[in-house]
mmCIF file of C-alpha atoms and ligand atoms in Angstrom:
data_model
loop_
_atom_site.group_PDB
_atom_site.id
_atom_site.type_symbol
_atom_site.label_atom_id
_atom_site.label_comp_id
_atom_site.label_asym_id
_atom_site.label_seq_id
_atom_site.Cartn_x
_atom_site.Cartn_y
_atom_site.Cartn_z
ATOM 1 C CA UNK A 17 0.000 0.000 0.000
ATOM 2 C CA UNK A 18 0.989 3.429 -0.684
ATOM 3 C CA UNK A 19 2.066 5.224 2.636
ATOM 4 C CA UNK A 20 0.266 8.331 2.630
ATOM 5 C CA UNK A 21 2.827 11.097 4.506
ATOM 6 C CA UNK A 22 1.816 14.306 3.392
ATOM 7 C CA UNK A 23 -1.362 15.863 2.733
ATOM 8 C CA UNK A 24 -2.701 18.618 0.898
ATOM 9 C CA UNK A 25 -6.428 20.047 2.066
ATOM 10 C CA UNK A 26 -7.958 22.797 -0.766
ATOM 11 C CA UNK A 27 -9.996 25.384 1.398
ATOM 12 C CA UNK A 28 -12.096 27.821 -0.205
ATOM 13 C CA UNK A 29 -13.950 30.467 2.379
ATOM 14 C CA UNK A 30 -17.820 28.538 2.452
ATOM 15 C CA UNK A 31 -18.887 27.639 5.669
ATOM 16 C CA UNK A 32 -18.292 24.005 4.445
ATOM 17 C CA UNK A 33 -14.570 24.528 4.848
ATOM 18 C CA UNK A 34 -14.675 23.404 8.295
ATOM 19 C CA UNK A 35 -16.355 19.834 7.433
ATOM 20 C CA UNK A 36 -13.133 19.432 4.827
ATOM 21 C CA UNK A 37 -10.515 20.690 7.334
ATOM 22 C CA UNK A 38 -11.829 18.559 9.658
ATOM 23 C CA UNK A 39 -11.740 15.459 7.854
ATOM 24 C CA UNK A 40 -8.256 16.362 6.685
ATOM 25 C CA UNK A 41 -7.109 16.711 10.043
ATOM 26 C CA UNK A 42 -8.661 13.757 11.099
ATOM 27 C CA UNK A 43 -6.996 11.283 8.388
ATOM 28 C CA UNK A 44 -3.953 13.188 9.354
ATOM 29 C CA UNK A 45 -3.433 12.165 12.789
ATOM 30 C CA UNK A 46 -4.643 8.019 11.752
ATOM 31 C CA UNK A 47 -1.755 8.462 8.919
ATOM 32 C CA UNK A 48 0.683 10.241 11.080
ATOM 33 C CA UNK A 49 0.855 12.697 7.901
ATOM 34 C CA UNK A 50 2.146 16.025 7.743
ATOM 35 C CA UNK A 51 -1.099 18.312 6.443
ATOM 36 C CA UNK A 52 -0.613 21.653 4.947
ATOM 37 C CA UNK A 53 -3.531 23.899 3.297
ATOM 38 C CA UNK A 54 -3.701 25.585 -0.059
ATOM 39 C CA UNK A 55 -5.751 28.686 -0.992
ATOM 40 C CA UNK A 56 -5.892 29.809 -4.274
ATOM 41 C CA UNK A 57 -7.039 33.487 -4.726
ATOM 42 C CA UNK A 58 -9.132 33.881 -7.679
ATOM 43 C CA UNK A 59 -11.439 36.789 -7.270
ATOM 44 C CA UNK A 60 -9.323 39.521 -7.131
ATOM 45 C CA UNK A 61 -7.674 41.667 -9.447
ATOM 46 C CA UNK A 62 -4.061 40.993 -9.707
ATOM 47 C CA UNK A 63 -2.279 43.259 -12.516
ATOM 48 C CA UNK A 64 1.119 41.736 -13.396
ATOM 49 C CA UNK A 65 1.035 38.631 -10.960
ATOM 50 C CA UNK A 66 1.355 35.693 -13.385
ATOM 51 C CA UNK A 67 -0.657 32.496 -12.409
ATOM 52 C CA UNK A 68 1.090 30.122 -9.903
ATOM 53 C CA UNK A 69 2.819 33.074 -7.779
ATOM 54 C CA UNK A 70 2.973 32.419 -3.905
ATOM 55 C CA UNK A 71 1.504 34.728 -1.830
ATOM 56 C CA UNK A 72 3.519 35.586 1.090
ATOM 57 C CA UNK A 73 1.824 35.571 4.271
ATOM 58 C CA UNK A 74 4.221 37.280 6.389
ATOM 59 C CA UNK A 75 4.975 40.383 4.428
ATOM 60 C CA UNK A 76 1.792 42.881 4.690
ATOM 61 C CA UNK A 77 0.514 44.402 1.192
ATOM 62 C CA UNK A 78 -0.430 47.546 0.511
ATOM 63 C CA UNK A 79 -3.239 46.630 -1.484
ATOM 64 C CA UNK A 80 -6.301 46.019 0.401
ATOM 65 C CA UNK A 81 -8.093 43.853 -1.216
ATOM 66 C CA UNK A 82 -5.220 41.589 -0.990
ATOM 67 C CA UNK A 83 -4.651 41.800 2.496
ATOM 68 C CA UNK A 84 -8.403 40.930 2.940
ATOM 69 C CA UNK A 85 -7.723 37.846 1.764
ATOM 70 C CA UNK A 86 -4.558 36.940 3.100
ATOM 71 C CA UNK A 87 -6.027 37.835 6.705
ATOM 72 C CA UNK A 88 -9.013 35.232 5.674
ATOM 73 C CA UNK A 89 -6.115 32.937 5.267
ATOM 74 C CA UNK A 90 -4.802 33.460 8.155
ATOM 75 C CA UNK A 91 -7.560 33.735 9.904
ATOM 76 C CA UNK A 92 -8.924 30.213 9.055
ATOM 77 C CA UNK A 93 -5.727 28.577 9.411
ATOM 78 C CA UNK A 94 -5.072 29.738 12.825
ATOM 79 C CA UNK A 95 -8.936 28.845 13.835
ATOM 80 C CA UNK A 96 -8.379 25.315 12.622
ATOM 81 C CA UNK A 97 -4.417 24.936 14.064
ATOM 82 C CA UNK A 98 -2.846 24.559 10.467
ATOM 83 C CA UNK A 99 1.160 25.869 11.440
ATOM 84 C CA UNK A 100 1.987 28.806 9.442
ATOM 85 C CA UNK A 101 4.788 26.634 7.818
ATOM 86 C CA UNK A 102 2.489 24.529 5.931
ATOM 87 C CA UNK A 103 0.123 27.302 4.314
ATOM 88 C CA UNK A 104 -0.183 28.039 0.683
ATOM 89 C CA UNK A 105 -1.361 30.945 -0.748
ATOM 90 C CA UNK A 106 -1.667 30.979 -4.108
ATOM 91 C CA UNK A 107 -2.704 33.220 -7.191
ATOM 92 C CA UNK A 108 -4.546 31.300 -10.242
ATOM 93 C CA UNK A 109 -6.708 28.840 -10.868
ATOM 94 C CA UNK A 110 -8.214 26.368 -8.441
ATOM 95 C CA UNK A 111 -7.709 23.261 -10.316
ATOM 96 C CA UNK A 112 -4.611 24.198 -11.867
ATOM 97 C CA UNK A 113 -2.907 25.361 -8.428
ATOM 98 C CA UNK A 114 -4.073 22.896 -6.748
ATOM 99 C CA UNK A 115 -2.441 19.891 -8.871
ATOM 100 C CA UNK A 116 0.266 21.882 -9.838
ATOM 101 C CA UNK A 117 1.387 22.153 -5.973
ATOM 102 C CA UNK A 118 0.686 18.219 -5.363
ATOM 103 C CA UNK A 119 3.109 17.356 -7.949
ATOM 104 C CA UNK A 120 5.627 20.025 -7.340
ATOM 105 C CA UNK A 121 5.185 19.332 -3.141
ATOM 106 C CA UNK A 122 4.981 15.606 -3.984
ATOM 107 C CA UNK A 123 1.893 15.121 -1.626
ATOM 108 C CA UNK A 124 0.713 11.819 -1.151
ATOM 109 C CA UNK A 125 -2.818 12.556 -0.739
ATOM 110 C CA UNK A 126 -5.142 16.196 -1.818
ATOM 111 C CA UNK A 127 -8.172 16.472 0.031
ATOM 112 C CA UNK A 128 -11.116 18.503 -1.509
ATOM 113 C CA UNK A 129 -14.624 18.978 -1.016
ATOM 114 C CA UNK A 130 -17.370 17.904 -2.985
ATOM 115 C CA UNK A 131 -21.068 18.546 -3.888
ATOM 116 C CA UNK A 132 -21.523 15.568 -5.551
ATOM 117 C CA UNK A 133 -23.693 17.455 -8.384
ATOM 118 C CA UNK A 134 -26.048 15.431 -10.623
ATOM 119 C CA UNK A 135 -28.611 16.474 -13.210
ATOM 120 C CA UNK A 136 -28.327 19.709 -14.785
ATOM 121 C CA UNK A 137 -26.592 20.896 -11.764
ATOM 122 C CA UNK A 138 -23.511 18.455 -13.019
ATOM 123 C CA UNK A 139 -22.614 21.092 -15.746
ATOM 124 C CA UNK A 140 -21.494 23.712 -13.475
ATOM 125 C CA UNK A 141 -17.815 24.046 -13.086
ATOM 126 C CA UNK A 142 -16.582 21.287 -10.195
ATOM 127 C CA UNK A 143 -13.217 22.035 -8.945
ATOM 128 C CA UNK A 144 -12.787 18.609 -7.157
ATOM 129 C CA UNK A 145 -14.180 17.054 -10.333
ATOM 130 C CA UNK A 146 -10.919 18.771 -12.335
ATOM 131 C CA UNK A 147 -9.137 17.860 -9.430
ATOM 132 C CA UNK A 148 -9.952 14.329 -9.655
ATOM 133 C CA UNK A 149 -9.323 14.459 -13.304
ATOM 134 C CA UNK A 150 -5.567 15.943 -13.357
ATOM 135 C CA UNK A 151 -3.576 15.151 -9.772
ATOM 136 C CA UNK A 152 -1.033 13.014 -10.446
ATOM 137 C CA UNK A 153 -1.492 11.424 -6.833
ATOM 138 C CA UNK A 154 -4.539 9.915 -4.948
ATOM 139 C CA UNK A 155 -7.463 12.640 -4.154
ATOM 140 C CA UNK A 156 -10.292 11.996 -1.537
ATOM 141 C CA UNK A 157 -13.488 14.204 -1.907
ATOM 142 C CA UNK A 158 -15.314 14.926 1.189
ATOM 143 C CA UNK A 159 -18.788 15.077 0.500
ATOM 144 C CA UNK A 160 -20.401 18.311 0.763
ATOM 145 C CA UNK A 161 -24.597 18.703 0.913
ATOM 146 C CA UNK A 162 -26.379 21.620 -1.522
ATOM 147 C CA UNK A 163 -26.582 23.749 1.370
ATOM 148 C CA UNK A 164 -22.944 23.532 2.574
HETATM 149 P P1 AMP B 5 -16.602 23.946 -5.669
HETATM 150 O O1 AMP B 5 -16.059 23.479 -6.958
HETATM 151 O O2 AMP B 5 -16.736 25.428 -5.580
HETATM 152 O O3 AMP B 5 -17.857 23.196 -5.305
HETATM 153 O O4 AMP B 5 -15.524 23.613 -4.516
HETATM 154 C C1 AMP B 5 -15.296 22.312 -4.101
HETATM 155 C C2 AMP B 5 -14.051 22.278 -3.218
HETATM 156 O O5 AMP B 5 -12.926 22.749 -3.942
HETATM 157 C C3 AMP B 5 -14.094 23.112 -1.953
HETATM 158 O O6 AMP B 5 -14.771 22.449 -0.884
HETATM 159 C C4 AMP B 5 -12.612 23.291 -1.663
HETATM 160 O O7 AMP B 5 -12.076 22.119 -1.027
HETATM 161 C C5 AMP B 5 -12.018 23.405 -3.073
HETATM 162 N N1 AMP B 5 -11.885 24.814 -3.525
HETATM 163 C C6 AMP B 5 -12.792 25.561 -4.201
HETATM 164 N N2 AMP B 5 -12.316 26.790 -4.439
HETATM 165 C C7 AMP B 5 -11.065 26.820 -3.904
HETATM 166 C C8 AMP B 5 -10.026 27.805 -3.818
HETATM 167 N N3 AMP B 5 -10.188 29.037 -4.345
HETATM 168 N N4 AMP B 5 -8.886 27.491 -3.201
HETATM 169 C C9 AMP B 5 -8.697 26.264 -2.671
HETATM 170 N N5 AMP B 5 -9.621 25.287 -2.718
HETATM 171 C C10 AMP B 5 -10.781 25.560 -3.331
#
């Protein structure tokens, strides 16, 4: 069996974050893993940042709207103990960032929430379904309800 050692957990800022973090955590402790979190800012504007730049989270930015998110970041890292040594801030695309780091990080294991869409609800955009589709490593989708 693969050992599973390091673990990469995609938050986004719904109130369903917690559920994913939670579950990430969780399988972290059985697996003894190291667990670090990726964000990946996509609704800002961010003139002359090319896609895949990190975000540093120690160095405050001038622009606000930036430092909005990164103290969301923060914010929910420190709420769910996630050391400031294993968070990602990224500029991008979801999907993209998200494999991208797995394979450059080599993580074991992304974990990603889910809504499980079916119908005509399955043609919106699903990030864990691109997720799924690209990583180069094993994914686990925690399931998310409509609401969450
Ligand atoms: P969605 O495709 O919006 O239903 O999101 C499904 C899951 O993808 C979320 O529960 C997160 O785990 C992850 N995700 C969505 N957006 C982001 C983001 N901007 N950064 C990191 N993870 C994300």
């Amino acid at each position: 069996m693969h050992d599973y050692k390091k673990f990469l957990v995609a938050i986004d800022f719904s109130d369903s974050k917690n559920k994913v973090v939670k579950q990430a955590k969780h399988l972290a402790q059985i697996f003894n893993a190291e667990l670090h979190a990726i964000h990946v800012l996509d609704n800002i504007p961010m003139p002359d940042m090319p896609y895949g730049t990190l975000i540093s989270l120690e160095t405050p930015s001038d622009d606000i709207m930036l430092q909005t998110e990164k103290n969301k970041f923060i914010h929910t890292c420190e709420s769910m103990e996630i050391l400031p040594s294993t968070r990602w801030l990224i500029w991008g695309t979801p999907q993209d960032e998200i494999t991208r780091l797995a394979q450059q990080e080599r993580f074991d294991l992304i974990i990603i929430g889910s809504h499980g869409r079916h119908g005509l609800a399955m043609l919106m955009e699903s990030t864990a379904k691109n997720v799924i589709f690209h990583a180069e490593c094993d994914v686990l989708t925690v399931h998310l309800q409509d609401s969450e």
